[in-house]
Amino acid sequence: MIAIILILVIVFIGCAVMYPIPFFYEWDVKTTLFFEDHRSPFLTEFFLFITDLGSIKYILPICIIFTIFFLYKRMVIEATLLMIMFFSVRYLNILLKNIFVRNRPNFDAVYEAVHYSFPSGHAMNSIATYGFLFILLTMSINVSRAWRRLSVVIVCVFIGLIGMSRIYLGVHYITDIVAGFCAGGTWLLLFQAVSRKIPSFRQK
């Protein structure tokens, strides 16, 4: 796990160092414009829905529902960790945005997004919160190995689509998304390490 965290941190730093460099910024722009050139009414509606699933108006209610579920199951530690994850990763994202103060793409965005661009809040929040929720659920629900593998693929595709939606809609560069996934993934792995200690906490 330490090696994976180290890789994620290095990639995040790499994105932060590269995006102001003209050569890499040019590729950032080309990627955003590529998605703009391939927009369609159907895809726009689809990605607007997907991007909403990575916003607070969906993530917060989902976290509240599963917090209530965990409390009902007398899984107080899981419920507490889930809410700590939700609020902490959002605060960390705002902190990072205020450090890098990167402006949003100024092309033909589908809608106007607020705050700074780097790293992507949708990418960071979705991989951390949805990823951690998935980990907590797999710890509390017995499923077959095949279903667990399939659910991992589904969750990864879902989170990946949230990141893609931000580029498609013209509100983020690809380096914003990659950095968001790296920062959120690092936060997720740290919380996963804590969650593995839950059985020992209960024994005490």
PDB file of C-alpha atoms in Angstrom:
ATOM      1  CA  MET A   1       0.000   0.000   0.000  1.00  0.00           C
ATOM      2  CA  ILE A   2       2.854   2.391   0.786  1.00  0.00           C
ATOM      3  CA  ALA A   3       4.261   1.875  -2.703  1.00  0.00           C
ATOM      4  CA  ILE A   4       0.894   2.678  -4.300  1.00  0.00           C
ATOM      5  CA  ILE A   5       0.511   5.815  -2.186  1.00  0.00           C
ATOM      6  CA  LEU A   6       4.009   6.890  -3.180  1.00  0.00           C
ATOM      7  CA  ILE A   7       3.188   6.404  -6.877  1.00  0.00           C
ATOM      8  CA  LEU A   8      -0.036   8.403  -6.532  1.00  0.00           C
ATOM      9  CA  VAL A   9       1.772  11.246  -4.786  1.00  0.00           C
ATOM     10  CA  ILE A  10       4.490  11.298  -7.449  1.00  0.00           C
ATOM     11  CA  VAL A  11       1.910  11.398 -10.261  1.00  0.00           C
ATOM     12  CA  PHE A  12       0.028  14.198  -8.481  1.00  0.00           C
ATOM     13  CA  ILE A  13       3.227  16.218  -8.122  1.00  0.00           C
ATOM     14  CA  GLY A  14       4.043  15.484 -11.763  1.00  0.00           C
ATOM     15  CA  CYS A  15       0.682  16.889 -12.888  1.00  0.00           C
ATOM     16  CA  ALA A  16       1.155  19.948 -10.696  1.00  0.00           C
ATOM     17  CA  VAL A  17       4.613  20.596 -12.129  1.00  0.00           C
ATOM     18  CA  MET A  18       3.697  19.872 -15.764  1.00  0.00           C
ATOM     19  CA  TYR A  19       0.424  21.696 -16.329  1.00  0.00           C
ATOM     20  CA  PRO A  20       1.945  25.230 -16.415  1.00  0.00           C
ATOM     21  CA  ILE A  21       4.576  24.108 -18.966  1.00  0.00           C
ATOM     22  CA  PRO A  22       3.454  25.154 -22.475  1.00  0.00           C
ATOM     23  CA  PHE A  23       4.080  21.740 -24.049  1.00  0.00           C
ATOM     24  CA  PHE A  24       1.903  19.882 -21.522  1.00  0.00           C
ATOM     25  CA  TYR A  25      -0.663  22.680 -21.388  1.00  0.00           C
ATOM     26  CA  GLU A  26      -1.068  22.301 -25.157  1.00  0.00           C
ATOM     27  CA  TRP A  27      -1.974  18.638 -24.696  1.00  0.00           C
ATOM     28  CA  ASP A  28      -4.368  19.582 -21.905  1.00  0.00           C
ATOM     29  CA  VAL A  29      -6.104  21.943 -24.301  1.00  0.00           C
ATOM     30  CA  LYS A  30      -6.147  19.412 -27.146  1.00  0.00           C
ATOM     31  CA  THR A  31      -7.818  16.819 -24.920  1.00  0.00           C
ATOM     32  CA  THR A  32     -10.519  19.255 -23.820  1.00  0.00           C
ATOM     33  CA  LEU A  33     -11.144  20.407 -27.384  1.00  0.00           C
ATOM     34  CA  PHE A  34     -11.285  16.789 -28.585  1.00  0.00           C
ATOM     35  CA  PHE A  35     -14.205  16.122 -26.256  1.00  0.00           C
ATOM     36  CA  GLU A  36     -15.849  19.384 -27.311  1.00  0.00           C
ATOM     37  CA  ASP A  37     -15.646  18.323 -30.960  1.00  0.00           C
ATOM     38  CA  HIS A  38     -17.411  15.041 -30.194  1.00  0.00           C
ATOM     39  CA  ARG A  39     -20.350  16.379 -28.212  1.00  0.00           C
ATOM     40  CA  SER A  40     -23.889  15.303 -29.011  1.00  0.00           C
ATOM     41  CA  PRO A  41     -27.237  16.023 -27.319  1.00  0.00           C
ATOM     42  CA  PHE A  42     -27.405  12.466 -25.966  1.00  0.00           C
ATOM     43  CA  LEU A  43     -23.840  12.446 -24.618  1.00  0.00           C
ATOM     44  CA  THR A  44     -24.265  15.893 -23.094  1.00  0.00           C
ATOM     45  CA  GLU A  45     -27.382  14.806 -21.186  1.00  0.00           C
ATOM     46  CA  PHE A  46     -25.655  11.578 -20.154  1.00  0.00           C
ATOM     47  CA  PHE A  47     -22.539  13.287 -18.833  1.00  0.00           C
ATOM     48  CA  LEU A  48     -24.566  16.014 -17.107  1.00  0.00           C
ATOM     49  CA  PHE A  49     -26.303  13.243 -15.164  1.00  0.00           C
ATOM     50  CA  ILE A  50     -23.028  11.422 -14.466  1.00  0.00           C
ATOM     51  CA  THR A  51     -21.289  14.593 -13.287  1.00  0.00           C
ATOM     52  CA  ASP A  52     -24.184  15.301 -10.917  1.00  0.00           C
ATOM     53  CA  LEU A  53     -23.550  11.933  -9.269  1.00  0.00           C
ATOM     54  CA  GLY A  54     -20.102  13.249  -8.332  1.00  0.00           C
ATOM     55  CA  SER A  55     -21.477  16.439  -6.787  1.00  0.00           C
ATOM     56  CA  ILE A  56     -22.416  17.184  -3.186  1.00  0.00           C
ATOM     57  CA  LYS A  57     -26.141  17.118  -3.956  1.00  0.00           C
ATOM     58  CA  TYR A  58     -25.871  13.373  -4.600  1.00  0.00           C
ATOM     59  CA  ILE A  59     -22.843  12.297  -2.560  1.00  0.00           C
ATOM     60  CA  LEU A  60     -24.039  13.886   0.698  1.00  0.00           C
ATOM     61  CA  PRO A  61     -27.518  12.246   0.680  1.00  0.00           C
ATOM     62  CA  ILE A  62     -25.941   8.905  -0.265  1.00  0.00           C
ATOM     63  CA  CYS A  63     -23.478   9.211   2.628  1.00  0.00           C
ATOM     64  CA  ILE A  64     -26.302  10.117   5.019  1.00  0.00           C
ATOM     65  CA  ILE A  65     -28.387   7.123   3.895  1.00  0.00           C
ATOM     66  CA  PHE A  66     -25.522   4.680   4.375  1.00  0.00           C
ATOM     67  CA  THR A  67     -24.518   6.319   7.655  1.00  0.00           C
ATOM     68  CA  ILE A  68     -28.036   5.598   8.910  1.00  0.00           C
ATOM     69  CA  PHE A  69     -27.717   2.051   7.554  1.00  0.00           C
ATOM     70  CA  PHE A  70     -24.435   1.497   9.408  1.00  0.00           C
ATOM     71  CA  LEU A  71     -25.886   2.956  12.613  1.00  0.00           C
ATOM     72  CA  TYR A  72     -28.893   0.659  12.259  1.00  0.00           C
ATOM     73  CA  LYS A  73     -26.464  -2.265  11.969  1.00  0.00           C
ATOM     74  CA  ARG A  74     -24.672  -0.910  15.066  1.00  0.00           C
ATOM     75  CA  MET A  75     -21.576  -0.206  12.972  1.00  0.00           C
ATOM     76  CA  VAL A  76     -20.816   3.107  14.639  1.00  0.00           C
ATOM     77  CA  ILE A  77     -17.147   3.177  13.635  1.00  0.00           C
ATOM     78  CA  GLU A  78     -18.007   2.664   9.946  1.00  0.00           C
ATOM     79  CA  ALA A  79     -20.680   5.364  10.069  1.00  0.00           C
ATOM     80  CA  THR A  80     -18.287   7.797  11.735  1.00  0.00           C
ATOM     81  CA  LEU A  81     -15.442   7.091   9.302  1.00  0.00           C
ATOM     82  CA  LEU A  82     -17.733   7.545   6.291  1.00  0.00           C
ATOM     83  CA  MET A  83     -18.823  11.012   7.387  1.00  0.00           C
ATOM     84  CA  ILE A  84     -15.248  11.957   8.308  1.00  0.00           C
ATOM     85  CA  MET A  85     -14.186  10.849   4.837  1.00  0.00           C
ATOM     86  CA  PHE A  86     -16.906  12.913   3.154  1.00  0.00           C
ATOM     87  CA  PHE A  87     -16.064  16.176   4.914  1.00  0.00           C
ATOM     88  CA  SER A  88     -12.273  15.734   5.095  1.00  0.00           C
ATOM     89  CA  VAL A  89     -11.742  14.998   1.400  1.00  0.00           C
ATOM     90  CA  ARG A  90     -13.863  18.009   0.452  1.00  0.00           C
ATOM     91  CA  TYR A  91     -11.837  20.248   2.760  1.00  0.00           C
ATOM     92  CA  LEU A  92      -8.576  18.836   1.391  1.00  0.00           C
ATOM     93  CA  ASN A  93      -9.721  19.514  -2.165  1.00  0.00           C
ATOM     94  CA  ILE A  94     -10.600  23.133  -1.362  1.00  0.00           C
ATOM     95  CA  LEU A  95      -7.218  23.525   0.323  1.00  0.00           C
ATOM     96  CA  LEU A  96      -5.370  22.179  -2.728  1.00  0.00           C
ATOM     97  CA  LYS A  97      -7.401  24.352  -5.115  1.00  0.00           C
ATOM     98  CA  ASN A  98      -6.472  27.436  -3.099  1.00  0.00           C
ATOM     99  CA  ILE A  99      -2.812  26.448  -3.219  1.00  0.00           C
ATOM    100  CA  PHE A 100      -2.626  25.972  -7.002  1.00  0.00           C
ATOM    101  CA  VAL A 101      -5.278  28.561  -8.039  1.00  0.00           C
ATOM    102  CA  ARG A 102      -5.529  27.221 -11.589  1.00  0.00           C
ATOM    103  CA  ASN A 103      -8.242  28.805 -13.694  1.00  0.00           C
ATOM    104  CA  ARG A 104     -10.896  26.712 -15.403  1.00  0.00           C
ATOM    105  CA  PRO A 105     -10.706  26.061 -19.164  1.00  0.00           C
ATOM    106  CA  ASN A 106     -12.055  29.118 -20.998  1.00  0.00           C
ATOM    107  CA  PHE A 107     -13.413  27.306 -24.038  1.00  0.00           C
ATOM    108  CA  ASP A 108     -16.980  26.277 -24.831  1.00  0.00           C
ATOM    109  CA  ALA A 109     -18.022  24.807 -21.479  1.00  0.00           C
ATOM    110  CA  VAL A 110     -21.514  23.317 -21.233  1.00  0.00           C
ATOM    111  CA  TYR A 111     -22.058  25.237 -18.016  1.00  0.00           C
ATOM    112  CA  GLU A 112     -20.074  27.588 -15.793  1.00  0.00           C
ATOM    113  CA  ALA A 113     -18.308  25.899 -12.876  1.00  0.00           C
ATOM    114  CA  VAL A 114     -17.159  27.788  -9.811  1.00  0.00           C
ATOM    115  CA  HIS A 115     -13.869  27.784  -7.877  1.00  0.00           C
ATOM    116  CA  TYR A 116     -10.466  26.763  -9.217  1.00  0.00           C
ATOM    117  CA  SER A 117      -9.672  23.870 -11.520  1.00  0.00           C
ATOM    118  CA  PHE A 118      -6.753  21.914 -10.042  1.00  0.00           C
ATOM    119  CA  PRO A 119      -7.286  19.274  -8.772  1.00  0.00           C
ATOM    120  CA  SER A 120     -10.787  18.230  -9.830  1.00  0.00           C
ATOM    121  CA  GLY A 121     -13.148  18.091  -6.868  1.00  0.00           C
ATOM    122  CA  HIS A 122     -15.518  15.686  -8.598  1.00  0.00           C
ATOM    123  CA  ALA A 123     -12.692  13.245  -9.362  1.00  0.00           C
ATOM    124  CA  MET A 124     -11.148  13.573  -5.914  1.00  0.00           C
ATOM    125  CA  ASN A 125     -14.392  13.385  -3.941  1.00  0.00           C
ATOM    126  CA  SER A 126     -15.892  10.530  -5.964  1.00  0.00           C
ATOM    127  CA  ILE A 127     -12.918   8.180  -5.816  1.00  0.00           C
ATOM    128  CA  ALA A 128     -12.427   8.823  -2.104  1.00  0.00           C
ATOM    129  CA  THR A 129     -16.050   8.765  -0.930  1.00  0.00           C
ATOM    130  CA  TYR A 130     -17.576   6.203  -3.290  1.00  0.00           C
ATOM    131  CA  GLY A 131     -14.449   4.086  -3.063  1.00  0.00           C
ATOM    132  CA  PHE A 132     -14.481   4.103   0.738  1.00  0.00           C
ATOM    133  CA  LEU A 133     -18.217   3.415   0.844  1.00  0.00           C
ATOM    134  CA  PHE A 134     -17.621   0.401  -1.387  1.00  0.00           C
ATOM    135  CA  ILE A 135     -14.858  -0.848   0.932  1.00  0.00           C
ATOM    136  CA  LEU A 136     -17.094  -0.487   3.997  1.00  0.00           C
ATOM    137  CA  LEU A 137     -19.941  -2.326   2.273  1.00  0.00           C
ATOM    138  CA  THR A 138     -17.717  -5.210   1.171  1.00  0.00           C
ATOM    139  CA  MET A 139     -16.507  -5.514   4.768  1.00  0.00           C
ATOM    140  CA  SER A 140     -20.062  -5.728   6.086  1.00  0.00           C
ATOM    141  CA  ILE A 141     -21.803  -7.776   3.383  1.00  0.00           C
ATOM    142  CA  ASN A 142     -20.803 -11.320   2.451  1.00  0.00           C
ATOM    143  CA  VAL A 143     -20.726 -11.780  -1.316  1.00  0.00           C
ATOM    144  CA  SER A 144     -18.995 -14.240  -3.603  1.00  0.00           C
ATOM    145  CA  ARG A 145     -15.580 -13.474  -5.029  1.00  0.00           C
ATOM    146  CA  ALA A 146     -17.024 -13.246  -8.541  1.00  0.00           C
ATOM    147  CA  TRP A 147     -19.608 -10.644  -7.500  1.00  0.00           C
ATOM    148  CA  ARG A 148     -16.949  -8.705  -5.612  1.00  0.00           C
ATOM    149  CA  ARG A 149     -14.707  -8.575  -8.675  1.00  0.00           C
ATOM    150  CA  LEU A 150     -17.604  -7.503 -10.867  1.00  0.00           C
ATOM    151  CA  SER A 151     -18.596  -4.784  -8.404  1.00  0.00           C
ATOM    152  CA  VAL A 152     -15.009  -3.490  -8.346  1.00  0.00           C
ATOM    153  CA  VAL A 153     -15.110  -3.115 -12.130  1.00  0.00           C
ATOM    154  CA  ILE A 154     -18.499  -1.365 -11.995  1.00  0.00           C
ATOM    155  CA  VAL A 155     -17.357   1.076  -9.307  1.00  0.00           C
ATOM    156  CA  CYS A 156     -14.128   1.849 -11.185  1.00  0.00           C
ATOM    157  CA  VAL A 157     -15.989   2.480 -14.451  1.00  0.00           C
ATOM    158  CA  PHE A 158     -18.529   4.645 -12.641  1.00  0.00           C
ATOM    159  CA  ILE A 159     -15.841   6.792 -10.987  1.00  0.00           C
ATOM    160  CA  GLY A 160     -13.907   6.967 -14.261  1.00  0.00           C
ATOM    161  CA  LEU A 161     -17.017   8.261 -16.057  1.00  0.00           C
ATOM    162  CA  ILE A 162     -17.404  11.000 -13.451  1.00  0.00           C
ATOM    163  CA  GLY A 163     -13.862  12.138 -14.209  1.00  0.00           C
ATOM    164  CA  MET A 164     -14.456  11.917 -17.972  1.00  0.00           C
ATOM    165  CA  SER A 165     -17.654  13.942 -17.653  1.00  0.00           C
ATOM    166  CA  ARG A 166     -15.701  16.901 -16.299  1.00  0.00           C
ATOM    167  CA  ILE A 167     -13.494  17.027 -19.403  1.00  0.00           C
ATOM    168  CA  TYR A 168     -16.412  16.421 -21.772  1.00  0.00           C
ATOM    169  CA  LEU A 169     -18.391  19.279 -20.225  1.00  0.00           C
ATOM    170  CA  GLY A 170     -15.397  21.596 -20.620  1.00  0.00           C
ATOM    171  CA  VAL A 171     -14.900  22.466 -16.952  1.00  0.00           C
ATOM    172  CA  HIS A 172     -11.603  20.634 -16.366  1.00  0.00           C
ATOM    173  CA  TYR A 173      -8.340  19.703 -18.033  1.00  0.00           C
ATOM    174  CA  ILE A 174      -7.180  16.080 -18.020  1.00  0.00           C
ATOM    175  CA  THR A 175      -4.336  16.910 -15.600  1.00  0.00           C
ATOM    176  CA  ASP A 176      -6.979  18.204 -13.162  1.00  0.00           C
ATOM    177  CA  ILE A 177      -8.742  14.847 -13.342  1.00  0.00           C
ATOM    178  CA  VAL A 178      -5.619  12.716 -13.005  1.00  0.00           C
ATOM    179  CA  ALA A 179      -4.425  14.805 -10.064  1.00  0.00           C
ATOM    180  CA  GLY A 180      -7.873  14.582  -8.459  1.00  0.00           C
ATOM    181  CA  PHE A 181      -7.891  10.808  -8.745  1.00  0.00           C
ATOM    182  CA  CYS A 182      -4.367  10.617  -7.316  1.00  0.00           C
ATOM    183  CA  ALA A 183      -5.134  12.874  -4.345  1.00  0.00           C
ATOM    184  CA  GLY A 184      -8.479  11.186  -3.676  1.00  0.00           C
ATOM    185  CA  GLY A 185      -6.947   7.744  -4.145  1.00  0.00           C
ATOM    186  CA  THR A 186      -4.242   8.541  -1.608  1.00  0.00           C
ATOM    187  CA  TRP A 187      -6.870   9.700   0.889  1.00  0.00           C
ATOM    188  CA  LEU A 188      -8.881   6.536   0.194  1.00  0.00           C
ATOM    189  CA  LEU A 189      -5.924   4.255   0.890  1.00  0.00           C
ATOM    190  CA  LEU A 190      -5.216   6.032   4.181  1.00  0.00           C
ATOM    191  CA  PHE A 191      -8.827   5.535   5.285  1.00  0.00           C
ATOM    192  CA  GLN A 192      -8.727   1.941   4.082  1.00  0.00           C
ATOM    193  CA  ALA A 193      -5.730   1.344   6.338  1.00  0.00           C
ATOM    194  CA  VAL A 194      -7.706   2.748   9.267  1.00  0.00           C
ATOM    195  CA  SER A 195     -10.781   0.654   8.405  1.00  0.00           C
ATOM    196  CA  ARG A 196      -8.697  -2.525   8.579  1.00  0.00           C
ATOM    197  CA  LYS A 197      -8.197  -1.793  12.277  1.00  0.00           C
ATOM    198  CA  ILE A 198     -11.957  -1.825  12.960  1.00  0.00           C
ATOM    199  CA  PRO A 199     -12.068  -5.491  14.136  1.00  0.00           C
ATOM    200  CA  SER A 200      -9.326  -4.803  16.670  1.00  0.00           C
ATOM    201  CA  PHE A 201     -11.143  -1.646  17.838  1.00  0.00           C
ATOM    202  CA  ARG A 202     -14.277  -3.707  18.502  1.00  0.00           C
ATOM    203  CA  GLN A 203     -12.360  -6.290  20.494  1.00  0.00           C
ATOM    204  CA  LYS A 204     -11.188  -3.559  22.833  1.00  0.00           C
TER     205      LYS A 204
END
